[in-house]
Amino acid sequence: MKKGREGAVFLLLTALLLTAFLLSLGLGSVRIPVSEVLSVLSGGGGEEARSIILQIRMPRAVLAVLVGGALSVSGFMLQTFFANPIAGPYILGISSGARMAVAIVLILLARSLRLISSWLLIGAAFAGAMLATALVFLASSRVRGMAGLLVAGVMIGYIFSAVTEFLVTFASDQDIVNLHGWNQGSLSGADWSGVLAASAAVLAAGFFSFLLSKPMNAYLLGEAYAGSMGVNIRAFRIALVMLSSILSAVAAAFAGPVSFVGIAMPYLAGKSLGTLKPVLVIPASFLSGALFCVSCDLAARMVFAPTEVSISSVTAFFGAPVVLYILFHEKGRGRE
Amino acid sequence: MKLSLRELSAGYGGRPVLSGVNLSFREGEITAFIGPNGAGKSTILRTLSGMLPPVSGEVLLGDKSLSSLTRMELARQIALVLTERPVLRMMTGYELVSQGRYPYTGLLGVLESKDRRAVEEALKRTGAVYLADRQISAMSDGERQKLLLSRAICQEPEILVLDEPFLFLDIGRQLEFYSILKEFAEGGRTVLLSIHELGMASRLPDRLIAVGEGGIVADGTPGEVLDPERIRSLYHIRDEDYDKYMSRSEGQWFIT
């Protein structure tokens, strides 16, 4: 019976993701019927539809898949690491750390480098994410309970955001053009070169995260038990933090801050599977995060069209209530 | 496999809590450590199970030093049941017990048929089959403890180490738990545990070791070790309390 449930969850997630993906290729200021979307994807279709889909909507939709999947998996890993169901890259200030580092690179180097490579942005975001994670980790040893970690993370996020605001305020106009949109959390302006870099980073980090399923499962029992069963705790913790930082860094580098995906989606994935076994929850988190971001990005484009709202406000609208639900209904492990 | 301690100093951060410890444990026996809080019961258990490196001296498994074994080799020889009780969300009894297969499963930890057999066998042994499909979060302390023990048993260790296993159990569950341990030891394995309560210590284990004053104070059968004068000084019981509350009758300790 359990196997059937797991299969059904994966089937449903895949079907919904494909549907949302196709919809986001077809819907927009120019509506393209599904039949034409499909013919463009198979190499045919009209000139206009081809250029809209292949140059504008598809890189954006693929980026939404990558960003959503990355944030969701990153969130699940942080939840494992901190033994806390409301840990996530946004709420713990890790996204803000990544964003600050990207802002620094964009503002300082925009003048000297004509074209800033995607890898430079990912690298900067990774450094910022690691810095924030280190601070949260230091704070976590001094606070008690789920809410304490949350408050510490939010405060660390505020500090990074304040620095970012400061930098943006004093940056020259040209740089602000780069930062605009991205700074609010948006997938607009996605192009294939960025998508390629993001997919390489996300797929590699996602793959290695999946390979950590086994020790992550043991770690659910706590550090001491995991150690007694043969987990190399030190190496495992380092790998977990590095991989979750890479994943949230890629998301922050290409989409800016996108809120709550990393908490809400792994939680819902676990709830629907009825287990926290990482070997199942990691792929399910990726799919549900991707589905959520593609759908929210579509909503961000369409609901108030032609005005586009930031994707983060849409993800927050749907994600924050889930976080509240978790806060009211779940107990953290370890520190109580 | 025989576990022994040679000139062992055990402690934290290079500071020994216990030193000069020479012990060897017999297969098929249950050995319990007693002693006041902070005397080093947990410290010695953590050290002899390889969780804590010795400050000096050696822990030997057969003729090999524990430090020469890989983590996986160690996990196949020694399993632990700890005092800490993990709060587990969204996990069934079966999932918890199957964690014990960690040292045997492949890269992704997927259970094969021999692993599933070991899990089912362990659940049967502890009488926890009825807990397999239930959520841990809805279980009593006794039920959770039984599952943690099943998890350790399906790790198929030669040596089972338990830190204060009876702490959260009532007398009925304590005795049930103990009889499972007894059966496990009788299969030729070594069981080591710490006990807080002297009533339990006087009745159950084959061998009792009293820990205090930075080393081993006494080692023998419960009858030999639980000498009133020794208990009085080991636990620093005040004279007036001793006279007022404690009496000894047929090898059992009572609070009168």
Coordinates of C-alpha atoms in Angstrom, one line a residue:
Chain A
M1 CA 0.0 0.0 0.0
K2 CA 2.8 2.3 0.9
K3 CA 4.6 1.7 -2.4
G4 CA 1.4 2.6 -4.2
R5 CA 1.2 5.8 -2.3
E6 CA 4.8 6.8 -3.1
G7 CA 4.3 5.9 -6.8
A8 CA 1.1 8.0 -6.9
V9 CA 2.8 11.0 -5.4
F10 CA 5.7 10.9 -7.9
L11 CA 3.3 10.4 -10.8
L12 CA 1.1 13.3 -9.7
L13 CA 4.0 15.6 -9.1
T14 CA 5.5 14.8 -12.5
A15 CA 2.2 15.3 -14.3
L16 CA 1.5 18.6 -12.6
L17 CA 5.0 19.9 -13.3
L18 CA 4.7 19.0 -17.0
T19 CA 1.3 20.7 -17.1
A20 CA 2.5 23.9 -15.4
F21 CA 5.6 23.9 -17.6
L22 CA 3.5 23.7 -20.8
L23 CA 1.1 26.4 -19.5
S24 CA 3.9 28.7 -18.7
L25 CA 5.2 28.4 -22.3
G26 CA 1.7 29.1 -23.7
L27 CA 0.4 31.8 -21.4
G28 CA 1.5 35.5 -21.4
S29 CA 0.9 38.7 -23.3
V30 CA 0.7 36.7 -26.4
R31 CA -1.3 33.5 -25.9
I32 CA 0.0 30.5 -27.8
P33 CA -2.3 27.4 -27.9
V34 CA -1.0 24.2 -26.4
S35 CA -1.0 22.5 -29.8
E36 CA 1.4 25.2 -31.2
V37 CA 3.5 25.0 -28.0
L38 CA 3.9 21.3 -28.6
S39 CA 4.8 21.8 -32.3
V40 CA 7.4 24.4 -31.4
L41 CA 8.9 21.9 -28.9
S42 CA 9.1 19.3 -31.6
G43 CA 10.8 21.6 -33.9
G44 CA 8.0 23.2 -35.9
G45 CA 5.6 26.1 -35.2
G46 CA 5.4 29.7 -36.5
E47 CA 8.3 32.1 -36.5
E48 CA 6.8 34.4 -33.8
A49 CA 5.7 31.5 -31.5
R50 CA 9.2 30.0 -31.9
S51 CA 11.0 33.1 -30.8
I52 CA 8.7 33.8 -27.9
I53 CA 8.8 30.3 -26.6
L54 CA 12.4 29.4 -27.2
Q55 CA 14.1 32.7 -26.5
I56 CA 11.9 34.1 -23.7
R57 CA 9.5 31.8 -22.0
M58 CA 11.4 28.5 -22.1
P59 CA 14.6 29.7 -20.5
R60 CA 12.5 31.4 -17.8
A61 CA 10.4 28.2 -17.2
V62 CA 13.5 26.0 -17.0
L63 CA 15.1 28.4 -14.6
A64 CA 12.0 28.3 -12.5
V65 CA 12.3 24.5 -12.4
L66 CA 15.9 24.7 -11.3
V67 CA 15.5 27.5 -8.8
G68 CA 12.4 25.9 -7.2
G69 CA 14.0 22.4 -7.1
A70 CA 17.3 23.8 -5.7
L71 CA 15.6 25.8 -3.0
S72 CA 13.4 23.0 -1.9
V73 CA 16.2 20.4 -1.7
S74 CA 18.5 22.9 0.0
G75 CA 15.7 23.5 2.6
F76 CA 15.3 19.8 3.2
M77 CA 19.0 19.5 3.9
L78 CA 19.0 22.5 6.2
Q79 CA 16.1 20.9 8.1
T80 CA 18.1 17.7 8.5
F81 CA 21.2 19.6 9.6
F82 CA 19.4 21.8 12.2
A83 CA 16.9 19.0 13.1
N84 CA 14.2 21.7 12.7
P85 CA 11.3 21.6 10.2
I86 CA 11.3 25.3 9.7
A87 CA 14.9 25.7 8.7
G88 CA 15.2 27.0 5.1
P89 CA 17.6 29.1 3.0
Y90 CA 15.4 32.2 3.0
I91 CA 14.3 32.3 6.6
L92 CA 17.8 31.6 7.9
G93 CA 19.2 34.5 6.0
I94 CA 21.2 32.3 3.7
S95 CA 19.5 33.7 0.6
S96 CA 20.2 37.2 1.9
G97 CA 23.9 36.4 2.4
A98 CA 24.1 35.1 -1.1
R99 CA 22.3 38.1 -2.4
M100 CA 24.6 40.5 -0.7
A101 CA 27.7 38.8 -2.2
V102 CA 26.1 38.9 -5.6
A103 CA 25.3 42.6 -5.2
I104 CA 28.9 43.3 -4.2
V105 CA 30.2 41.6 -7.3
L106 CA 27.6 43.3 -9.6
I107 CA 28.3 46.7 -8.2
L108 CA 32.1 46.5 -7.9
L109 CA 32.8 44.6 -11.0
A110 CA 30.1 45.8 -13.4
R111 CA 32.3 48.6 -14.5
S112 CA 35.4 46.7 -15.1
L113 CA 33.9 43.6 -16.6
R114 CA 31.6 44.1 -19.5
L115 CA 30.0 40.8 -19.2
I116 CA 29.7 39.2 -15.8
S117 CA 29.8 35.4 -16.1
S118 CA 27.2 33.3 -14.6
W119 CA 29.9 31.3 -12.8
L120 CA 31.2 34.4 -11.1
L121 CA 27.8 35.1 -9.8
I122 CA 27.3 31.5 -8.6
G123 CA 30.7 31.6 -6.9
A124 CA 29.9 34.9 -5.1
A125 CA 26.5 33.7 -4.1
F126 CA 28.1 30.5 -2.7
A127 CA 30.6 32.5 -0.6
G128 CA 27.8 34.6 0.7
A129 CA 25.6 31.6 1.5
M130 CA 28.5 29.9 3.3
L131 CA 29.1 33.0 5.4
A132 CA 25.5 33.2 6.4
T133 CA 25.3 29.5 7.2
A134 CA 28.4 29.8 9.4
L135 CA 26.7 32.6 11.3
V136 CA 23.5 30.8 11.7
F137 CA 25.4 27.7 12.8
L138 CA 27.2 29.8 15.5
A139 CA 23.9 31.2 16.6
S140 CA 22.2 27.8 16.7
S141 CA 24.4 26.6 19.5
R142 CA 23.2 29.5 21.6
V143 CA 19.5 29.5 21.0
R144 CA 16.9 27.0 22.1
G145 CA 14.0 25.6 20.2
M146 CA 12.6 26.0 16.7
A147 CA 11.5 29.6 17.1
G148 CA 14.9 30.7 18.5
L149 CA 16.8 29.5 15.4
L150 CA 14.2 31.2 13.3
V151 CA 14.6 34.5 15.0
A152 CA 18.4 34.3 14.8
G153 CA 18.2 33.5 11.1
V154 CA 15.8 36.3 10.3
M155 CA 18.1 38.8 12.1
I156 CA 21.1 37.6 10.3
G157 CA 19.1 38.0 7.1
Y158 CA 18.2 41.5 8.1
I159 CA 21.9 42.4 8.5
F160 CA 22.8 41.1 5.1
S161 CA 19.8 42.9 3.5
A162 CA 20.7 46.1 5.2
V163 CA 24.2 45.9 3.7
T164 CA 22.7 45.1 0.3
E165 CA 20.3 48.1 0.5
F166 CA 23.1 50.3 1.4
L167 CA 25.2 49.2 -1.5
V168 CA 22.3 49.5 -4.0
T169 CA 21.5 53.0 -2.7
F170 CA 25.0 54.2 -3.4
A171 CA 25.6 52.3 -6.6
S172 CA 25.5 54.2 -9.9
D173 CA 22.5 54.0 -12.2
Q174 CA 23.9 51.5 -14.6
D175 CA 24.5 49.0 -11.8
I176 CA 21.0 49.4 -10.4
V177 CA 19.6 48.4 -13.8
N178 CA 21.3 45.1 -13.3
L179 CA 20.1 44.8 -9.8
H180 CA 16.6 45.8 -10.4
G181 CA 14.1 43.0 -10.6
W182 CA 16.7 40.5 -9.4
N183 CA 16.8 42.4 -6.1
Q184 CA 13.1 41.8 -5.6
G185 CA 13.2 38.2 -6.6
S186 CA 12.4 37.6 -10.2
L187 CA 13.0 35.2 -13.0
S188 CA 12.7 37.8 -15.8
G189 CA 15.7 38.2 -18.0
A190 CA 16.6 34.6 -17.9
D191 CA 18.7 33.6 -20.9
W192 CA 20.1 30.3 -22.1
S193 CA 23.7 30.9 -21.0
G194 CA 22.5 31.5 -17.4
V195 CA 20.2 28.5 -17.6
L196 CA 23.0 26.3 -18.7
A197 CA 25.3 27.3 -15.9
A198 CA 22.4 27.0 -13.4
S199 CA 21.4 23.6 -14.6
A200 CA 25.0 22.3 -14.4
A201 CA 25.4 23.5 -10.8
V202 CA 21.9 22.4 -9.7
L203 CA 22.0 19.0 -11.3
A204 CA 25.5 18.2 -9.9
A205 CA 24.7 19.4 -6.4
G206 CA 21.3 17.8 -6.5
F207 CA 22.9 14.5 -7.6
F208 CA 25.4 14.5 -4.8
S209 CA 22.7 15.5 -2.3
F210 CA 20.7 12.5 -3.3
L211 CA 23.8 10.3 -2.7
L212 CA 23.8 11.6 0.9
S213 CA 20.3 10.1 1.4
K214 CA 21.6 7.2 3.5
P215 CA 23.6 9.2 6.1
M216 CA 20.8 11.8 6.1
N217 CA 18.3 9.1 7.1
A218 CA 20.5 7.9 9.9
Y219 CA 21.0 11.5 11.0
L220 CA 17.3 11.8 11.7
L221 CA 18.0 9.8 14.9
G222 CA 20.5 12.4 16.0
E223 CA 24.2 12.8 15.8
A224 CA 25.1 10.2 18.5
Y225 CA 23.1 7.3 17.0
A226 CA 24.2 8.2 13.4
G227 CA 27.8 8.1 14.6
S228 CA 27.3 4.7 16.3
M229 CA 25.9 3.2 13.1
G230 CA 29.0 4.2 11.1
V231 CA 28.3 7.8 9.8
N232 CA 31.4 10.0 9.6
I233 CA 29.6 12.9 11.3
R234 CA 32.2 15.6 10.5
A235 CA 32.5 14.8 6.8
F236 CA 28.8 14.4 6.5
R237 CA 28.0 17.7 8.1
I238 CA 30.5 19.5 5.9
A239 CA 29.1 17.9 2.8
L240 CA 25.5 18.7 3.8
V241 CA 26.3 22.4 4.4
M242 CA 28.4 22.8 1.2
L243 CA 25.7 21.2 -1.0
S244 CA 22.8 23.1 0.5
S245 CA 24.8 26.3 0.2
I246 CA 25.5 25.6 -3.5
L247 CA 21.9 24.9 -4.1
S248 CA 20.6 28.0 -2.4
A249 CA 23.4 30.1 -3.9
V250 CA 22.4 29.2 -7.5
A251 CA 18.8 30.1 -6.7
A252 CA 19.9 33.4 -5.2
A253 CA 22.3 34.2 -8.1
F254 CA 19.7 33.8 -10.8
A255 CA 16.4 34.7 -9.2
G256 CA 17.3 36.8 -6.2
P257 CA 15.6 36.1 -3.0
V258 CA 12.7 33.7 -3.3
S259 CA 10.9 33.0 -0.1
F260 CA 9.5 30.0 1.7
V261 CA 9.9 27.4 -1.0
G262 CA 12.6 25.7 1.0
I263 CA 10.4 25.1 4.0
A264 CA 6.9 24.6 2.6
M265 CA 7.8 22.2 -0.2
P266 CA 9.9 19.6 1.6
Y267 CA 7.3 19.6 4.3
L268 CA 4.4 19.0 1.9
A269 CA 6.4 16.4 0.0
G270 CA 7.1 14.6 3.3
K271 CA 3.5 14.8 4.4
S272 CA 2.2 13.4 1.1
L273 CA 4.7 10.6 1.1
G274 CA 4.1 9.9 4.7
T275 CA 7.8 9.6 5.5
L276 CA 10.9 11.7 5.9
K277 CA 13.2 9.1 4.2
P278 CA 15.6 11.3 2.2
V279 CA 15.9 8.8 -0.6
L280 CA 12.2 9.6 -1.4
V281 CA 11.9 13.1 0.0
I282 CA 14.8 14.6 -1.9
P283 CA 13.4 13.8 -5.4
A284 CA 9.9 14.7 -4.3
S285 CA 11.1 18.0 -2.8
F286 CA 12.8 18.8 -6.1
L287 CA 9.7 18.1 -8.1
S288 CA 7.4 19.9 -5.8
G289 CA 9.7 22.9 -5.5
A290 CA 10.0 23.1 -9.2
L291 CA 6.2 22.8 -9.6
F292 CA 5.6 25.5 -7.0
C293 CA 8.1 27.9 -8.6
V294 CA 6.9 27.4 -12.1
S295 CA 3.3 28.0 -11.0
C296 CA 4.2 31.0 -8.8
D297 CA 6.2 32.5 -11.6
L298 CA 3.2 32.1 -14.0
A299 CA 1.0 33.7 -11.4
A300 CA 3.5 36.5 -10.9
R301 CA 3.3 37.2 -14.7
M302 CA -0.3 36.7 -15.3
V303 CA -2.5 37.7 -12.3
F304 CA -1.9 41.5 -12.6
A305 CA -0.8 41.5 -16.3
P306 CA 0.7 43.6 -17.8
T307 CA 2.2 44.4 -14.4
E308 CA 4.5 41.7 -13.2
V309 CA 4.9 41.2 -9.5
S310 CA 8.0 39.6 -7.9
I311 CA 7.9 35.8 -7.7
S312 CA 8.9 36.1 -4.0
S313 CA 5.7 37.8 -3.1
V314 CA 3.7 35.0 -4.7
T315 CA 5.7 32.2 -3.1
A316 CA 5.4 34.0 0.3
F317 CA 1.6 34.4 -0.1
F318 CA 1.2 30.6 -0.5
G319 CA 4.3 29.4 1.4
A320 CA 4.2 31.5 4.6
P321 CA 0.9 30.0 5.8
V322 CA 2.4 26.5 5.5
V323 CA 5.3 27.7 7.7
L324 CA 2.8 29.0 10.3
Y325 CA 1.1 25.6 10.1
I326 CA 4.3 23.8 10.8
L327 CA 5.2 26.2 13.7
F328 CA 1.8 25.4 15.3
H329 CA 1.8 21.7 14.7
E330 CA 5.3 20.3 14.8
K331 CA 7.8 19.8 17.5
G332 CA 11.5 20.2 16.8
R333 CA 14.0 17.5 17.6
G334 CA 16.9 17.6 19.9
R335 CA 16.8 21.0 21.7
E336 CA 13.4 21.4 23.2
Chain B
M1 CA 34.2 -11.4 20.4
K2 CA 35.9 -10.4 23.7
L3 CA 36.0 -6.7 24.7
S4 CA 38.7 -5.6 27.1
L5 CA 40.1 -2.4 28.5
R6 CA 43.9 -2.0 29.1
E7 CA 45.2 0.8 31.3
L8 CA 42.4 2.9 30.1
S9 CA 41.9 6.6 30.9
A10 CA 38.6 7.9 29.8
G11 CA 37.4 11.5 29.8
Y12 CA 36.7 14.6 27.7
G13 CA 39.1 17.1 26.2
G14 CA 42.2 15.2 27.4
R15 CA 41.0 15.3 31.0
P16 CA 40.4 11.9 32.4
V17 CA 37.3 11.2 34.5
L18 CA 38.4 7.6 35.1
S19 CA 41.9 6.2 34.9
G20 CA 43.9 3.0 35.3
V21 CA 41.0 0.9 34.2
N22 CA 41.7 -2.8 33.4
L23 CA 38.7 -4.9 32.6
S24 CA 37.6 -7.6 30.3
F25 CA 34.1 -8.6 29.6
R26 CA 32.8 -12.1 29.2
E27 CA 30.6 -13.3 26.4
G28 CA 27.1 -14.3 27.4
E29 CA 27.1 -12.1 30.4
I30 CA 25.3 -8.9 31.3
T31 CA 27.6 -6.4 33.1
A32 CA 26.2 -3.3 34.8
F33 CA 28.0 -0.2 35.8
I34 CA 26.8 1.7 38.9
G35 CA 28.1 4.8 40.5
P36 CA 27.1 8.3 41.5
N37 CA 26.2 11.0 39.0
G38 CA 29.3 12.3 37.2
A39 CA 31.5 9.3 38.3
G40 CA 32.0 8.3 34.7
K41 CA 29.4 5.6 33.9
S42 CA 28.5 7.2 30.6
T43 CA 32.1 8.2 29.9
I44 CA 33.3 4.6 30.2
L45 CA 30.4 3.3 28.1
R46 CA 31.1 5.9 25.4
T47 CA 34.8 5.1 25.4
L48 CA 34.5 1.3 25.3
S49 CA 32.0 1.6 22.4
G50 CA 34.3 3.8 20.4
M51 CA 32.2 6.9 20.5
L52 CA 34.8 8.7 22.6
P53 CA 38.5 8.2 22.0
P54 CA 40.4 7.1 25.1
V55 CA 42.5 9.8 26.8
S56 CA 45.2 7.1 27.1
G57 CA 45.3 3.3 27.1
E58 CA 43.4 1.0 24.8
V59 CA 40.1 -0.6 24.1
L60 CA 40.6 -4.0 22.5
L61 CA 38.1 -6.0 20.6
G62 CA 39.5 -9.5 20.3
D63 CA 43.2 -8.6 19.8
K64 CA 42.5 -5.5 17.8
S65 CA 42.4 -1.9 19.1
L66 CA 39.1 -0.2 18.4
S67 CA 41.0 2.7 16.9
S68 CA 42.3 0.4 14.1
L69 CA 38.7 -0.5 13.0
T70 CA 36.8 1.5 10.3
R71 CA 33.5 3.1 11.3
M72 CA 31.6 0.4 9.5
E73 CA 33.6 -2.5 11.1
L74 CA 32.9 -0.9 14.5
A75 CA 29.2 -0.5 13.8
R76 CA 28.9 -4.2 12.9
Q77 CA 30.5 -5.2 16.2
I78 CA 29.1 -2.7 18.7
A79 CA 25.6 -1.2 18.9
L80 CA 24.3 1.4 21.2
V81 CA 21.1 2.4 23.0
L82 CA 21.6 5.8 24.5
T83 CA 19.9 7.8 27.2
E84 CA 18.8 10.5 24.8
R85 CA 15.4 9.8 23.2
P86 CA 15.1 11.3 19.8
V87 CA 11.9 13.1 18.9
L88 CA 11.0 11.7 15.6
R89 CA 8.5 13.1 13.1
M90 CA 6.9 11.1 10.4
M91 CA 8.7 7.8 11.1
T92 CA 7.1 4.4 11.7
G93 CA 8.5 1.8 14.1
Y94 CA 9.7 -0.2 11.1
E95 CA 11.6 2.7 9.6
L96 CA 13.3 3.4 13.0
V97 CA 14.3 -0.3 13.5
S98 CA 15.5 -0.6 9.9
Q99 CA 18.1 2.2 10.6
G100 CA 20.1 -0.6 12.3
R101 CA 20.9 -2.0 8.9
Y102 CA 23.0 1.0 8.1
P103 CA 26.4 -0.8 8.2
Y104 CA 25.1 -3.5 5.9
T105 CA 23.1 -1.7 3.1
G106 CA 24.5 -0.2 -0.1
L107 CA 25.1 3.3 -1.2
L108 CA 21.5 4.6 -0.9
G109 CA 20.6 2.5 2.1
V110 CA 17.9 0.5 0.3
L111 CA 16.8 -2.6 2.3
E112 CA 17.3 -6.0 0.6
S113 CA 15.4 -9.1 1.6
K114 CA 18.1 -10.2 4.1
D115 CA 17.9 -6.7 5.8
R116 CA 14.1 -7.0 6.0
R117 CA 14.4 -10.4 7.5
A118 CA 16.8 -9.0 10.1
V119 CA 14.4 -6.2 10.9
E120 CA 11.5 -8.5 11.3
E121 CA 13.5 -10.9 13.4
A122 CA 14.6 -8.0 15.7
L123 CA 11.0 -6.8 16.1
K124 CA 9.9 -10.3 17.0
R125 CA 12.6 -10.7 19.6
T126 CA 11.6 -7.6 21.4
G127 CA 7.9 -8.2 21.0
A128 CA 7.5 -5.0 19.1
V129 CA 6.0 -6.4 15.9
Y130 CA 2.7 -4.6 16.7
L131 CA 4.6 -1.2 16.6
A132 CA 6.0 -1.7 13.1
D133 CA 3.4 0.4 11.3
R134 CA 2.7 2.9 14.0
Q135 CA 4.1 6.4 14.2
I136 CA 6.9 6.9 16.7
S137 CA 5.6 10.3 17.7
A138 CA 2.4 8.6 19.2
M139 CA 4.3 6.0 21.2
S140 CA 5.0 5.7 24.9
D141 CA 8.6 5.9 26.3
G142 CA 8.6 2.1 26.8
E143 CA 7.5 1.4 23.2
R144 CA 10.1 3.8 21.8
Q145 CA 12.8 2.3 24.0
K146 CA 11.8 -1.2 22.7
L147 CA 12.2 0.0 19.1
L148 CA 15.6 1.6 19.8
L149 CA 16.7 -1.8 21.3
S150 CA 15.3 -3.6 18.2
R151 CA 17.3 -1.2 16.1
A152 CA 20.4 -2.1 18.0
I153 CA 19.7 -5.8 17.7
C154 CA 19.2 -5.8 14.0
Q155 CA 22.6 -4.1 13.7
E156 CA 23.7 -7.7 14.6
P157 CA 26.4 -6.6 17.1
E158 CA 28.6 -8.8 19.2
I159 CA 28.5 -6.2 21.9
L160 CA 25.5 -4.3 23.0
V161 CA 26.0 -1.1 25.1
L162 CA 23.1 0.6 26.8
D163 CA 23.3 3.9 28.7
E164 CA 20.7 3.9 31.5
P165 CA 18.2 1.8 29.5
F166 CA 15.6 1.7 32.4
L167 CA 15.5 5.4 33.1
F168 CA 12.1 6.1 31.7
L169 CA 10.5 2.7 32.2
D170 CA 8.1 1.4 34.9
I171 CA 9.0 -1.8 36.7
G172 CA 6.9 -4.0 34.4
R173 CA 8.7 -2.6 31.3
Q174 CA 12.0 -2.7 33.0
L175 CA 11.7 -6.4 33.7
E176 CA 10.4 -7.1 30.2
F177 CA 13.3 -5.1 28.7
Y178 CA 15.8 -6.9 30.9
S179 CA 14.6 -10.4 29.8
I180 CA 15.1 -9.4 26.2
L181 CA 18.7 -8.4 27.0
K182 CA 19.2 -11.6 28.9
E183 CA 18.1 -13.7 26.0
F184 CA 20.3 -11.7 23.7
A185 CA 23.3 -12.2 25.9
E186 CA 22.7 -15.9 26.2
G187 CA 23.3 -16.2 22.5
G188 CA 27.0 -15.7 23.4
R189 CA 27.1 -11.9 23.1
T190 CA 28.2 -9.3 25.6
V191 CA 25.8 -6.8 27.1
L192 CA 27.1 -3.7 29.0
L193 CA 24.9 -1.2 30.6
S194 CA 24.7 1.5 33.3
I195 CA 22.1 1.4 36.0
H196 CA 21.0 4.2 38.3
E197 CA 18.7 2.3 40.5
L198 CA 20.3 -0.1 43.0
G199 CA 17.2 -2.3 43.4
M200 CA 17.6 -3.2 39.7
A201 CA 21.4 -3.5 40.1
S202 CA 21.1 -5.9 43.0
R203 CA 18.8 -8.4 41.2
L204 CA 19.5 -8.5 37.6
P205 CA 23.0 -8.3 36.1
D206 CA 25.5 -11.2 36.2
R207 CA 28.3 -8.8 37.1
L208 CA 28.4 -5.4 38.7
I209 CA 31.1 -2.8 38.5
A210 CA 31.1 0.2 40.8
V211 CA 32.6 3.4 39.4
G212 CA 33.7 6.2 41.5
E213 CA 36.7 8.3 42.8
G214 CA 38.3 8.3 39.4
G215 CA 38.4 4.6 38.8
I216 CA 36.8 1.2 39.4
V217 CA 35.9 0.8 43.1
A218 CA 34.5 -2.8 43.1
D219 CA 33.9 -5.5 40.6
G220 CA 32.0 -8.8 41.2
T221 CA 28.6 -10.3 41.6
P222 CA 25.8 -7.9 42.8
G223 CA 26.0 -9.6 46.2
E224 CA 29.7 -8.9 46.5
V225 CA 29.6 -5.4 45.2
L226 CA 26.6 -4.1 47.0
D227 CA 28.2 -3.9 50.4
P228 CA 26.3 -1.4 52.6
E229 CA 29.5 0.4 53.7
R230 CA 30.7 0.6 50.1
I231 CA 27.4 2.0 48.9
R232 CA 27.4 4.5 51.7
S233 CA 30.8 5.9 50.8
L234 CA 30.5 5.5 47.0
Y235 CA 27.3 7.6 46.9
H236 CA 28.4 9.9 49.8
I237 CA 25.3 9.1 51.7
R238 CA 25.1 11.2 54.9
D239 CA 25.1 9.3 58.2
E240 CA 21.8 10.7 59.4
D241 CA 20.2 9.8 56.1
Y242 CA 21.7 6.3 56.1
D243 CA 20.4 5.5 59.6
K244 CA 17.0 7.0 58.9
Y245 CA 16.1 5.6 55.5
M246 CA 18.2 2.7 54.3
S247 CA 18.2 -0.9 55.5
R248 CA 19.4 -4.0 53.7
S249 CA 17.3 -7.1 53.4
E250 CA 18.1 -10.2 51.5
G251 CA 20.4 -8.5 49.1
Q252 CA 17.8 -5.8 48.1
W253 CA 17.9 -2.1 48.8
F254 CA 14.9 -0.5 50.1
I255 CA 13.8 3.0 51.1
T256 CA 11.9 2.3 54.3

